[in-house]
Short mmCIF file of C-alpha atoms in Angstrom, two decimals:
data_model
loop_
_atom_site.label_atom_id
_atom_site.label_comp_id
_atom_site.label_asym_id
_atom_site.label_seq_id
_atom_site.Cartn_x
_atom_site.Cartn_y
_atom_site.Cartn_z
CA MET A 1 32.18 -7.60 103.71
CA PHE A 2 33.39 -4.37 104.54
CA LYS A 3 36.74 -5.28 103.25
CA LEU A 4 35.37 -5.84 99.96
CA THR A 5 33.57 -2.65 99.44
CA LYS A 6 36.57 -0.72 101.04
CA THR A 7 38.89 -2.71 98.62
CA ILE A 8 36.00 -2.14 95.72
CA LEU A 9 35.90 1.90 96.51
CA LYS A 10 40.09 2.04 96.51
CA ILE A 11 40.30 -0.23 92.59
CA PHE A 12 37.39 2.30 91.97
CA LEU A 13 39.36 5.64 93.62
CA ILE A 14 42.74 4.18 91.33
CA ALA A 15 40.45 4.09 88.28
CA LEU A 16 39.73 7.13 88.75
CA ILE A 17 43.21 9.17 89.62
CA ILE A 18 44.92 6.95 86.74
CA ASN A 19 42.47 7.32 84.27
CA PRO A 20 41.52 11.38 84.83
CA GLU A 21 40.61 12.36 80.92
CA SER A 22 37.58 10.12 81.28
CA SER A 23 36.09 12.92 83.51
CA LEU A 24 37.76 15.44 82.01
CA ALA A 25 36.10 13.57 78.80
CA ASN A 26 32.51 13.98 81.67
CA GLU A 27 32.95 17.56 81.39
CA GLY A 28 33.71 18.61 78.05
CA CYS A 29 30.44 16.20 76.84
CA ASP A 30 28.37 17.72 79.56
CA ASN A 31 29.46 21.21 77.95
CA ALA A 32 28.43 20.09 75.02
CA LEU A 33 25.57 18.71 75.32
CA LEU A 34 24.38 22.30 77.42
CA PHE A 35 25.71 23.91 74.01
CA ALA A 36 23.46 22.37 72.10
CA ASN A 37 20.45 22.58 73.87
CA GLU A 38 20.83 25.80 73.86
CA LEU A 39 21.53 25.68 70.46
CA THR A 40 18.33 23.61 69.64
CA ASP A 41 16.13 25.34 72.00
CA SER A 42 16.45 29.04 69.96
CA THR A 43 16.68 27.17 66.75
CA ILE A 44 13.10 25.38 67.74
CA GLU A 45 11.95 28.28 69.11
CA ILE A 46 12.37 29.81 66.00
CA LEU A 47 10.93 27.44 64.39
CA ASN A 48 7.91 26.83 65.70
CA SER A 49 6.90 30.89 66.67
CA ASN A 50 3.34 31.74 65.03
CA GLU A 51 4.48 35.37 64.78
CA LEU A 52 7.75 36.02 62.21
CA THR A 53 6.79 35.48 58.96
CA ASN A 54 8.68 32.87 56.91
CA ASN A 55 11.51 35.89 56.15
CA GLN A 56 11.67 36.44 59.54
CA LYS A 57 12.86 33.15 60.03
CA LYS A 58 14.98 32.60 58.49
CA SER A 59 17.03 35.69 58.72
CA HIS A 60 17.01 34.74 62.40
CA ILE A 61 18.23 31.20 62.17
CA SER A 62 20.87 32.75 59.79
CA ASP A 63 21.73 35.34 62.43
CA LEU A 64 21.36 32.16 64.83
CA LEU A 65 24.27 30.00 62.94
CA THR A 66 26.18 33.46 62.70
CA ILE A 67 27.57 33.49 66.11
CA ASN A 68 27.58 28.70 66.36
CA VAL A 69 29.08 27.41 63.45
CA ASP A 70 32.37 27.14 62.42
CA PHE A 71 31.97 28.12 58.36
CA THR A 72 35.88 28.35 58.10
CA THR A 73 36.55 24.51 59.46
CA MET A 74 33.40 23.45 57.67
CA GLY A 75 34.22 25.06 54.51
CA LYS A 76 37.94 23.55 54.53
CA ILE A 77 36.22 20.20 55.50
CA MET A 78 33.98 20.52 52.49
CA LEU A 79 36.86 21.49 50.07
CA GLY A 80 38.57 17.78 50.90
CA LYS A 81 41.99 17.55 49.40
CA TYR A 82 41.72 21.00 48.03
CA ALA A 83 41.70 22.63 50.86
CA ARG A 84 45.34 23.49 50.29
CA LYS A 85 44.84 25.19 46.95
CA ILE A 86 42.65 27.85 48.12
CA ASN A 87 44.13 31.58 48.21
CA GLU A 88 44.38 34.13 50.49
CA GLU A 89 41.77 36.08 48.37
CA GLN A 90 39.95 33.29 46.85
CA GLU A 91 39.55 31.95 51.18
CA LEU A 92 37.81 35.58 51.72
CA ILE A 93 34.81 35.10 48.67
CA TYR A 94 34.33 31.49 49.21
CA TYR A 95 33.50 31.57 53.32
CA GLU A 96 31.11 34.30 52.59
CA ILE A 97 29.86 32.39 50.60
CA ILE A 98 29.41 29.32 52.86
CA GLU A 99 27.72 30.54 55.04
CA LYS A 100 25.33 31.67 53.29
CA MET A 101 24.97 28.23 51.56
CA VAL A 102 24.67 26.84 55.47
CA SER A 103 22.37 28.95 56.75
CA LYS A 104 20.47 28.19 53.91
CA THR A 105 20.47 24.95 53.25
CA ILE A 106 20.04 24.17 57.26
CA TYR A 107 17.16 26.60 57.29
CA ASP A 108 15.67 24.26 54.29
CA ARG A 109 15.95 20.97 55.53
CA LEU A 110 14.72 22.64 59.18
CA GLU A 111 11.64 24.67 58.26
CA THR A 112 7.78 23.35 57.13
CA ASN A 113 6.26 24.10 59.59
CA ASP A 114 3.45 26.09 58.57
CA ASP A 115 0.62 24.12 60.69
CA PRO A 116 0.40 25.63 64.68
CA ASP A 117 -0.57 22.70 65.65
CA ILE A 118 2.97 21.17 64.50
CA MET A 119 5.16 21.17 67.54
CA TYR A 120 9.02 20.19 66.90
CA SER A 121 11.25 20.21 69.59
CA ILE A 122 14.81 18.39 69.44
CA SER A 123 16.02 17.03 72.86
CA ASN A 124 20.24 15.85 73.14
CA ASP A 125 20.86 13.57 75.51
CA ASN A 126 23.72 11.51 73.85
CA CYS A 127 26.83 12.61 73.83
CA ARG A 128 30.44 11.49 72.64
CA GLU A 129 34.26 12.56 72.13
CA LYS A 130 35.87 12.39 69.28
CA GLY A 131 39.39 12.00 68.41
CA SER A 132 42.13 11.64 71.42
CA LYS A 133 41.87 15.86 72.59
CA GLY A 134 39.19 16.08 73.61
CA LYS A 135 38.45 19.10 71.52
CA GLU A 136 35.97 17.08 69.30
CA PHE A 137 32.42 15.81 70.23
CA LEU A 138 29.11 14.10 68.86
CA VAL A 139 25.80 15.24 70.36
CA ASP A 140 22.49 12.66 69.47
CA GLY A 141 19.51 13.06 69.54
CA ASP A 142 16.33 13.52 68.67
CA VAL A 143 13.55 15.67 66.06
CA MET A 144 9.85 15.14 67.86
CA LYS A 145 6.93 16.29 66.27
CA ASN A 146 4.54 16.23 68.28
CA ASN A 147 5.56 13.85 70.82
CA SER A 148 6.53 10.67 67.90
CA ARG A 149 9.78 10.42 66.97
CA LEU A 150 10.09 12.38 63.93
CA ALA A 151 14.37 11.71 62.90
CA SER A 152 17.76 11.81 64.20
CA ILE A 153 20.35 14.41 64.85
CA ARG A 154 23.60 14.03 65.34
CA TRP A 155 25.48 17.71 65.99
CA TRP A 156 29.23 17.88 65.08
CA LEU A 157 31.02 20.73 67.76
CA ILE A 158 34.27 21.69 68.35
CA LEU A 159 35.87 23.42 71.06
CA ASN A 160 38.26 26.43 69.74
CA LYS A 161 40.45 27.79 71.71
CA ASP A 162 39.09 30.76 73.23
CA ASN A 163 37.11 27.69 74.28
CA GLU A 164 34.18 27.75 72.55
CA PHE A 165 31.77 25.28 71.04
CA LYS A 166 30.91 25.67 67.60
CA VAL A 167 29.13 23.59 64.47
CA VAL A 168 30.98 22.14 62.24
CA ASP A 169 28.18 19.42 60.82
CA LEU A 170 24.59 18.55 61.34
CA ASN A 171 23.23 15.23 60.58
CA LEU A 172 20.13 14.85 60.51
CA ALA A 173 17.71 11.76 59.58
CA GLY A 174 21.58 10.84 59.24
CA LEU A 175 22.00 12.78 55.95
CA SER A 176 25.16 14.94 56.61
CA LEU A 177 25.55 18.34 55.32
CA THR A 178 28.90 18.61 55.34
CA LEU A 179 29.42 15.07 54.15
CA GLN A 180 27.40 15.79 50.68
CA LYS A 181 28.86 18.98 50.11
CA LYS A 182 32.79 17.20 50.41
CA GLU A 183 31.83 15.32 47.75
CA GLU A 184 29.97 17.68 45.54
CA PHE A 185 32.85 19.70 45.82
CA THR A 186 35.33 17.36 45.49
CA SER A 187 33.98 15.71 42.59
CA TYR A 188 33.89 19.31 41.13
CA LEU A 189 37.62 20.41 41.73
CA SER A 190 38.52 17.06 40.24
CA ASN A 191 37.40 18.54 36.60
CA LYS A 192 37.03 22.17 37.51
CA SER A 193 39.39 25.02 39.48
CA ILE A 194 38.05 26.74 42.78
CA ASP A 195 37.66 30.01 40.91
CA MET A 196 35.22 28.42 38.95
CA LEU A 197 33.86 26.62 42.37
CA ILE A 198 33.45 29.93 43.76
CA ALA A 199 31.29 31.39 40.70
CA ASP A 200 28.50 28.23 40.25
CA LEU A 201 28.10 29.36 44.44
CA SER A 202 28.20 33.24 43.64
CA LYS A 203 25.62 32.61 41.37
CA LYS A 204 23.52 30.29 43.20
CA PHE A 205 23.72 31.85 46.84
CA ASN A 206 24.00 35.38 46.38
CA MET B 1 1.75 -23.55 39.90
CA CYS B 2 4.70 -20.48 41.10
CA ILE B 3 5.99 -21.26 37.59
CA ASN B 4 2.61 -20.70 36.05
CA LYS B 5 2.04 -17.31 38.22
CA ILE B 6 5.20 -16.36 36.67
CA ILE B 7 5.58 -17.28 33.04
CA LYS B 8 1.81 -15.54 33.98
CA LEU B 9 3.11 -12.48 35.58
CA VAL B 10 6.18 -11.97 32.76
CA ASN B 11 3.33 -12.66 29.60
CA CYS B 12 0.39 -10.96 31.57
CA GLY B 13 1.96 -8.23 34.17
CA PRO B 14 5.03 -6.66 32.16
CA THR B 15 3.04 -3.26 32.36
CA PHE B 16 2.23 -3.08 35.72
CA ALA B 17 5.75 -4.80 36.76
CA LEU B 18 6.96 -1.86 34.42
CA LEU B 19 4.67 0.49 36.66
CA PHE B 20 6.07 -0.92 39.68
CA LEU B 21 9.38 -0.75 38.96
CA LEU B 22 9.66 2.57 37.37
CA SER B 23 8.31 3.31 41.24
CA SER B 24 11.06 1.97 42.89
CA VAL B 25 12.90 4.80 41.39
CA TYR B 26 11.11 7.41 42.70
CA ASN B 27 11.44 4.90 46.35
CA ALA B 28 15.00 5.12 45.83
CA ASN B 29 14.90 8.59 46.23
CA ALA B 30 12.35 9.48 48.53
CA ASP B 31 14.88 7.40 50.94
CA VAL B 32 16.91 10.20 49.90
CA PHE B 33 14.80 13.76 51.74
CA ILE B 34 14.23 14.60 54.90
CA PRO B 35 10.76 16.40 54.82
CA PHE B 36 9.40 17.11 58.26
CA GLU B 37 6.30 16.38 57.57
CA GLN B 38 7.44 12.42 56.92
CA THR B 39 7.53 9.98 59.50
CA ILE B 40 10.60 9.07 60.39
CA ALA B 41 9.98 5.78 58.81
CA ASP B 42 9.82 7.11 55.74
CA GLN B 43 13.54 7.71 56.36
CA TYR B 44 15.41 5.35 58.03
CA ASN B 45 16.69 2.24 58.21
CA MET B 46 22.37 1.00 57.65
CA PRO B 47 25.72 -0.46 59.54
CA SER B 48 28.59 1.08 58.45
CA SER B 49 29.14 -2.14 55.71
CA SER B 50 28.42 -0.43 52.90
CA ILE B 51 32.30 1.48 53.58
CA GLN B 52 33.66 1.34 50.66
CA GLU B 53 37.88 0.48 49.70
CA VAL B 54 38.83 2.71 47.98
CA GLU B 55 42.02 2.63 45.16
CA GLU B 56 45.65 3.07 47.47
CA VAL B 57 46.06 7.43 47.25
CA THR B 58 48.30 8.24 45.30
CA GLU B 59 48.90 11.35 45.84
CA PRO B 60 49.67 12.61 49.02
CA VAL B 61 46.62 14.19 50.45
CA ALA B 62 47.30 16.45 53.75
CA VAL B 63 49.60 14.39 55.57
CA VAL B 64 51.51 16.00 58.18
CA SER B 65 54.23 16.12 60.02
CA PHE B 66 54.46 14.82 64.35
CA GLU B 67 55.18 18.20 64.51
CA GLN B 68 52.86 19.91 62.91
CA THR B 69 49.12 21.38 63.63
CA ILE B 70 46.21 21.88 61.72
CA GLU B 71 46.30 25.38 62.57
CA ASP B 72 49.65 24.99 60.88
CA GLN B 73 48.68 23.57 58.05
CA TYR B 74 45.02 24.60 57.11
CA ASN B 75 45.23 28.33 59.13
CA SER B 76 42.50 27.12 60.84
CA PRO B 77 41.86 28.34 64.89
CA TYR B 78 41.80 25.08 65.99
CA ALA B 79 45.42 23.87 67.24
CA LEU B 80 43.36 20.77 67.87
CA THR B 81 46.38 18.29 67.42
CA GLU B 82 49.59 16.45 66.01
CA ILE B 83 48.87 14.65 63.11
CA GLN B 84 50.36 11.51 63.15
CA VAL B 85 53.03 10.55 59.67
CA LYS B 86 50.78 8.59 57.73
CA ASP B 87 52.23 6.46 54.81
CA VAL B 88 49.96 7.79 51.80
CA SER B 89 50.57 4.01 49.91
CA GLU B 90 48.82 2.48 52.78
CA GLU B 91 45.14 1.68 52.32
CA VAL B 92 42.70 4.36 53.37
CA PHE B 93 38.71 3.98 53.41
CA ASP B 94 36.94 5.85 51.82
CA TYR B 95 33.23 7.27 52.92
CA SER B 96 31.89 8.43 49.11
CA LEU B 97 30.02 5.27 47.18
CA TYR B 98 32.25 3.27 44.78
CA ASP B 99 31.57 4.47 41.33
CA PRO B 100 33.62 2.24 38.51
CA ASN B 101 31.16 3.68 36.03
CA GLU B 102 30.15 7.04 36.48
CA GLU B 103 30.18 8.19 33.14
CA LYS B 104 27.58 5.94 31.96
CA ASN B 105 26.04 6.21 35.08
CA ARG B 106 25.94 10.68 34.68
CA LYS B 107 24.30 9.72 31.19
CA THR B 108 21.44 7.50 32.09
CA PHE B 109 21.11 9.85 34.94
CA GLU B 110 20.52 12.67 32.65
CA PHE B 111 18.16 10.98 30.53
CA HIS B 112 16.02 10.13 33.50
CA GLN B 113 16.50 13.55 34.35
CA LYS B 114 14.12 14.64 30.77
CA LEU B 115 11.88 11.37 31.42
CA ASP B 116 11.19 13.02 34.98
CA LYS B 117 11.21 16.79 33.98
CA ASN B 118 8.53 15.64 30.99
CA LEU B 119 6.50 13.10 32.72
CA PHE B 120 6.94 12.81 36.13
CA LYS B 121 6.99 15.94 37.26
CA PRO B 122 4.77 17.43 35.44
CA LEU B 123 2.29 14.63 36.29
CA ALA B 124 3.49 15.07 40.42
CA ARG B 125 2.40 19.27 39.86
CA THR B 126 -0.90 18.45 38.68
CA TYR B 127 -1.51 15.68 41.22
CA ARG B 128 -1.00 17.91 43.45
CA ASP B 129 -2.99 20.69 42.56
CA VAL B 130 -5.86 18.07 41.49
CA VAL B 131 -5.70 16.42 44.95
CA PRO B 132 -5.75 17.87 48.31
CA GLU B 133 -3.04 17.33 50.63
CA GLY B 134 -5.74 15.15 53.33
CA GLY B 135 -6.39 13.24 49.84
CA ARG B 136 -2.77 12.38 48.91
CA LYS B 137 -1.87 11.46 52.57
CA ALA B 138 -4.74 8.98 52.91
CA ILE B 139 -3.59 7.58 49.69
CA LYS B 140 0.11 7.66 50.94
CA ASN B 141 -0.52 5.95 53.97
CA PHE B 142 -2.58 3.44 51.77
CA LEU B 143 0.50 2.46 49.51
CA HIS B 144 2.72 2.00 52.83
CA ASN B 145 0.19 -0.02 54.38
CA LEU B 146 0.82 -2.14 51.50
CA GLU B 147 4.15 -2.96 52.08
CA THR B 148 3.35 -3.99 54.83
CA PRO B 149 4.69 -7.64 54.17
CA THR B 150 7.91 -6.57 52.63
CA VAL B 151 8.22 -4.83 55.81
CA LEU B 152 7.27 -7.22 58.02
CA ILE B 153 9.52 -10.77 56.19
CA ASN B 154 12.70 -8.98 56.17
CA ASP B 155 12.10 -7.36 60.04
CA VAL B 156 11.48 -11.51 61.06
CA LEU B 157 15.01 -12.09 58.79
CA GLN B 158 16.48 -9.81 60.17
CA GLY B 159 15.45 -11.15 63.63
CA GLU B 160 14.27 -7.86 64.67
CA GLN B 161 11.29 -8.85 67.00
CA GLU B 162 10.49 -5.54 68.46
CA ARG B 163 10.01 -4.18 65.08
CA ALA B 164 7.92 -6.82 63.54
CA GLY B 165 6.07 -6.27 66.56
CA THR B 166 5.06 -2.76 65.30
CA THR B 167 4.66 -3.97 61.88
CA VAL B 168 1.92 -6.10 62.61
CA ASN B 169 0.36 -3.73 64.95
CA ARG B 170 0.53 -1.15 62.07
CA PHE B 171 -1.50 -3.30 59.93
CA VAL B 172 -3.65 -4.77 62.29
CA ILE B 173 -4.79 -0.96 63.46
CA ASN B 174 -4.44 1.08 59.78
CA THR B 175 -6.15 -1.75 57.82
CA THR B 176 -9.10 -1.66 61.22
CA VAL B 177 -9.64 1.65 62.76
CA GLY B 178 -7.48 3.68 60.10
CA PHE B 179 -10.29 2.51 57.47
CA LEU B 180 -8.37 0.00 55.42
CA GLY B 181 -4.75 1.96 55.71
CA PHE B 182 -5.63 5.29 54.59
CA GLY B 183 -5.58 6.48 57.85
CA ASP B 184 -2.30 6.11 60.45
CA PRO B 185 -4.15 5.67 64.16
CA ALA B 186 -0.96 3.82 64.43
CA THR B 187 1.64 6.09 64.27
CA ASP B 188 -0.54 8.05 67.02
CA LEU B 189 -1.03 5.52 69.28
CA GLY B 190 3.34 5.03 69.20
CA TYR B 191 3.93 2.42 66.71
CA ASP B 192 5.99 4.59 63.91
CA ARG B 193 6.04 3.40 60.62
CA HIS B 194 9.55 2.26 59.59
CA SER B 195 11.02 0.41 56.30
CA GLU B 196 12.81 -2.62 55.81
CA ASP B 197 13.84 -4.21 52.54
CA PHE B 198 15.49 -7.49 50.88
CA ALA B 199 18.95 -4.87 50.76
CA GLN B 200 19.16 -4.00 53.86
CA THR B 201 18.55 -7.98 55.45
CA LEU B 202 21.79 -8.47 53.10
CA ALA B 203 23.47 -5.77 54.23
CA THR B 204 22.90 -6.96 57.97
CA TYR B 205 24.16 -10.51 56.95
CA GLY B 206 27.11 -8.36 55.68
CA VAL B 207 26.93 -8.92 52.23
CA GLU B 208 28.95 -6.04 50.54
CA SER B 209 26.46 -2.87 49.34
CA GLY B 210 28.75 -2.94 45.70
CA PRO B 211 29.37 -0.56 42.79
CA TYR B 212 27.10 2.31 42.16
CA SER B 213 24.93 2.45 39.35
CA TYR B 214 22.22 4.82 38.00
CA SER B 215 19.60 2.66 36.66
CA PRO B 216 17.08 3.35 34.44
CA ILE B 217 14.71 1.44 36.28
CA PHE B 218 15.74 1.93 39.44
CA GLY B 219 17.23 4.90 39.85
CA PRO B 220 19.97 5.06 42.35
CA THR B 221 21.50 1.89 43.26
CA THR B 222 23.81 -0.95 44.04
CA SER B 223 23.95 -4.15 42.94
CA ARG B 224 22.77 -5.69 45.91
CA HIS B 225 20.19 -3.03 46.59
CA THR B 226 19.38 -4.47 43.03
CA THR B 227 19.24 -7.61 43.92
CA GLY B 228 16.69 -6.92 47.01
CA ARG B 229 14.56 -4.96 44.75
CA VAL B 230 13.64 -7.71 42.32
CA ILE B 231 13.41 -9.64 45.60
CA ASP B 232 10.87 -8.05 47.25
CA PHE B 233 9.01 -7.27 44.24
CA LEU B 234 8.65 -11.28 43.51
CA THR B 235 7.88 -12.10 47.33
CA HIS B 236 5.23 -8.71 47.85
CA PRO B 237 1.98 -11.05 47.82
CA LEU B 238 0.90 -7.98 45.58
CA THR B 239 2.67 -9.22 42.77
CA TRP B 240 0.87 -12.67 42.93
CA TYR B 241 -2.63 -11.08 42.87
CA PHE B 242 -2.06 -8.61 40.63
CA THR B 243 -1.18 -11.54 38.03
CA ASP B 244 -4.72 -12.75 38.75
CA GLN B 245 -6.06 -9.10 38.32
CA ASP B 246 -7.41 -7.32 34.67
CA ALA B 247 -4.19 -5.16 33.92
CA THR B 248 -5.13 -1.61 34.58
CA VAL B 249 -5.39 -3.25 38.77
CA GLY B 250 -1.61 -3.64 38.65
CA LEU B 251 -1.67 -0.38 36.18
CA THR B 252 -3.24 1.82 38.88
CA TYR B 253 -1.29 0.99 41.33
CA GLY B 254 2.05 1.66 39.93
CA ALA B 255 1.23 4.64 38.72
CA THR B 256 -0.48 6.39 42.27
CA ARG B 257 2.93 4.84 43.32
CA VAL B 258 4.83 6.43 40.76
CA VAL B 259 3.26 9.76 41.18
CA SER B 260 2.90 10.34 44.70
CA THR B 261 5.83 9.54 45.96
CA ARG B 262 7.09 11.57 43.41
CA GLU B 263 4.87 14.58 44.39
CA ASN B 264 6.00 13.89 48.18
CA LEU B 265 9.35 15.05 46.73
CA LEU B 266 8.77 17.73 44.16
CA ASP B 267 10.01 20.23 47.13
CA ALA B 268 12.91 18.41 48.57
CA LEU B 269 14.53 17.52 44.88
CA GLU B 270 13.86 21.16 43.93
CA ASP B 271 15.70 23.00 46.53
CA VAL B 272 18.27 19.93 45.99
CA GLU B 273 18.87 20.32 42.39
CA MET B 274 19.08 24.48 42.87
CA ASP B 275 21.47 24.58 45.91
CA SER B 276 23.77 21.42 44.36
CA THR B 277 27.32 22.79 42.20
CA ASP B 278 27.13 18.74 40.58
CA TYR B 279 23.19 17.21 40.92
CA TYR B 280 24.68 13.53 39.91
CA VAL B 281 27.17 13.93 43.11
CA SER B 282 24.35 15.37 45.26
CA ILE B 283 21.63 11.87 45.05
CA ARG B 284 24.59 9.49 44.75
CA ASN B 285 25.82 11.31 48.16
CA MET B 286 22.28 11.52 49.60
CA TYR B 287 21.25 7.89 48.21
CA ARG B 288 24.58 6.52 50.33
CA GLN B 289 23.76 8.60 53.36
CA MET B 290 20.11 7.57 54.07
CA ARG B 291 20.78 3.72 52.96
CA GLU B 292 23.23 3.34 55.75
CA ASN B 293 21.05 5.42 58.15
CA GLN B 294 18.23 3.34 56.76
CA ILE B 295 20.06 0.10 57.80
CA ASN B 296 21.36 1.17 61.21
CA ASN B 297 17.34 1.51 61.52
CA GLY B 298 17.51 5.33 61.93
CA LEU B 299 20.52 5.52 64.38
CA PHE B 300 23.64 6.61 64.08
CA GLY B 301 26.51 4.58 62.80
CA ASP B 302 29.09 3.53 65.79
CA ASP B 303 31.88 4.07 64.23
CA PRO B 304 34.46 7.31 65.63
CA SER B 305 36.24 7.53 62.45
CA GLN B 306 34.20 8.49 60.13
CA PHE B 307 34.58 11.96 60.63
CA SER B 308 37.40 13.29 62.65
CA ILE B 309 39.26 16.57 62.19
CA ASP B 310 42.34 15.19 64.71
CA THR B 311 43.24 11.30 63.47
CA SER B 312 45.54 10.75 60.26
CA ILE B 313 42.89 8.30 58.66
CA ASP B 314 40.53 10.67 58.61
CA LEU B 315 42.29 13.47 57.52
CA ASN B 316 43.45 11.70 54.35
CA LEU B 317 39.49 11.90 54.27
CA VAL B 318 38.51 14.95 55.74
CA PHE B 319 41.61 17.17 54.10
#
């Protein structure tokens, strides 16, 4: 019996040694979960606040997203194959509008809590690594309304070269913001120019 | 007997049938949005089978060499990985819905928008102004409760025992304690509402969604979804009940369903329309994503290639 236990332990140790990536992935996921939970806690605190006005909530959420979202990567994904065609001058304006657009859209999707008896919470409890380089993570969780599950939420996170997590997509109840905008923009750009897209977006979000 | 009923339905209840079907237009749109006050079941329920294969990529979209990183290619701060060379003639997957009749669909969509602007939207606004929030919620609950037979049949057809149990419990609790379904105490007791329909059942059996179309009756739909809706309509007990009633009963039910659902979507649709550079594409994309989610019973699909920055196939999709 003792021998069998020893053998199992040996096999387990060997498996760990030859597959160090699994423990690294776990570490990455732990950090991704930590990041997502901190971000959602801050978001929920703002949304549930009875002291802040709607405009103040909007401004706080926007500040929070500025720090935690990678608007550049998000903007590139949204452009799809046209990302290669954008020039430096256009980029400056485009990413600025994307930031405004994403902040507004995320806020619109999250906001609607005017009832003080309704408390929202988000629990992120599942993470898995995407790709093979340990730089992308999908963190899944649930949005709760009081004690009842309201929707599922998925964060697509990416680890930048400074080892900071950044959000590149928010999927709420199955609706991915980045993929939705990607389809919209690529369809638009199949007939029109990037300048026209930027002008159109500026009109809407500036 | 059954045939007689069908004939009667066709002869006596066309108005009801039209309203019932029209209400599906808004139900389809209802799938698209995610206002927080709606229960999860409003939003939910799809496996990755909706992924459509599309025509070959003819243009080399962001195919890069082994040596090049995303950073090199896209000036991204993230030097994620080296990207594999991909033969552009290889088949790739497009996660957008296949929309071969886009031009025609857009025309129908435009017509539908005009109808909405001049008829359904004003009706929904008036309904919101006249009926207080509590009343509107009660009516919504009542209509949801009437959908139970469709949900239950499809729970069973999909072999979802637990969900079927939830559906039965919800119906019993809401019909009794919830005063004929006007209240929703079942949700407070942990029986969350979910939706099921025959198109979702077909999807779980592996039936492909087919091309996307924008139907004047059904709104955003696919051939699978349209088939499902017709089956749902024909198998719903209310359809047969209404054939024996005065036409006004069916009319009232259908009209209430349309107005209630449209009212529920007033703000969400306005936001989407305001923020969208192409409203038609926004609706199409949201429809697809929400249907996927519904078929997955509100859970995220397990397809890791759905979007990733660092794999070649996804690079074709993403960049």
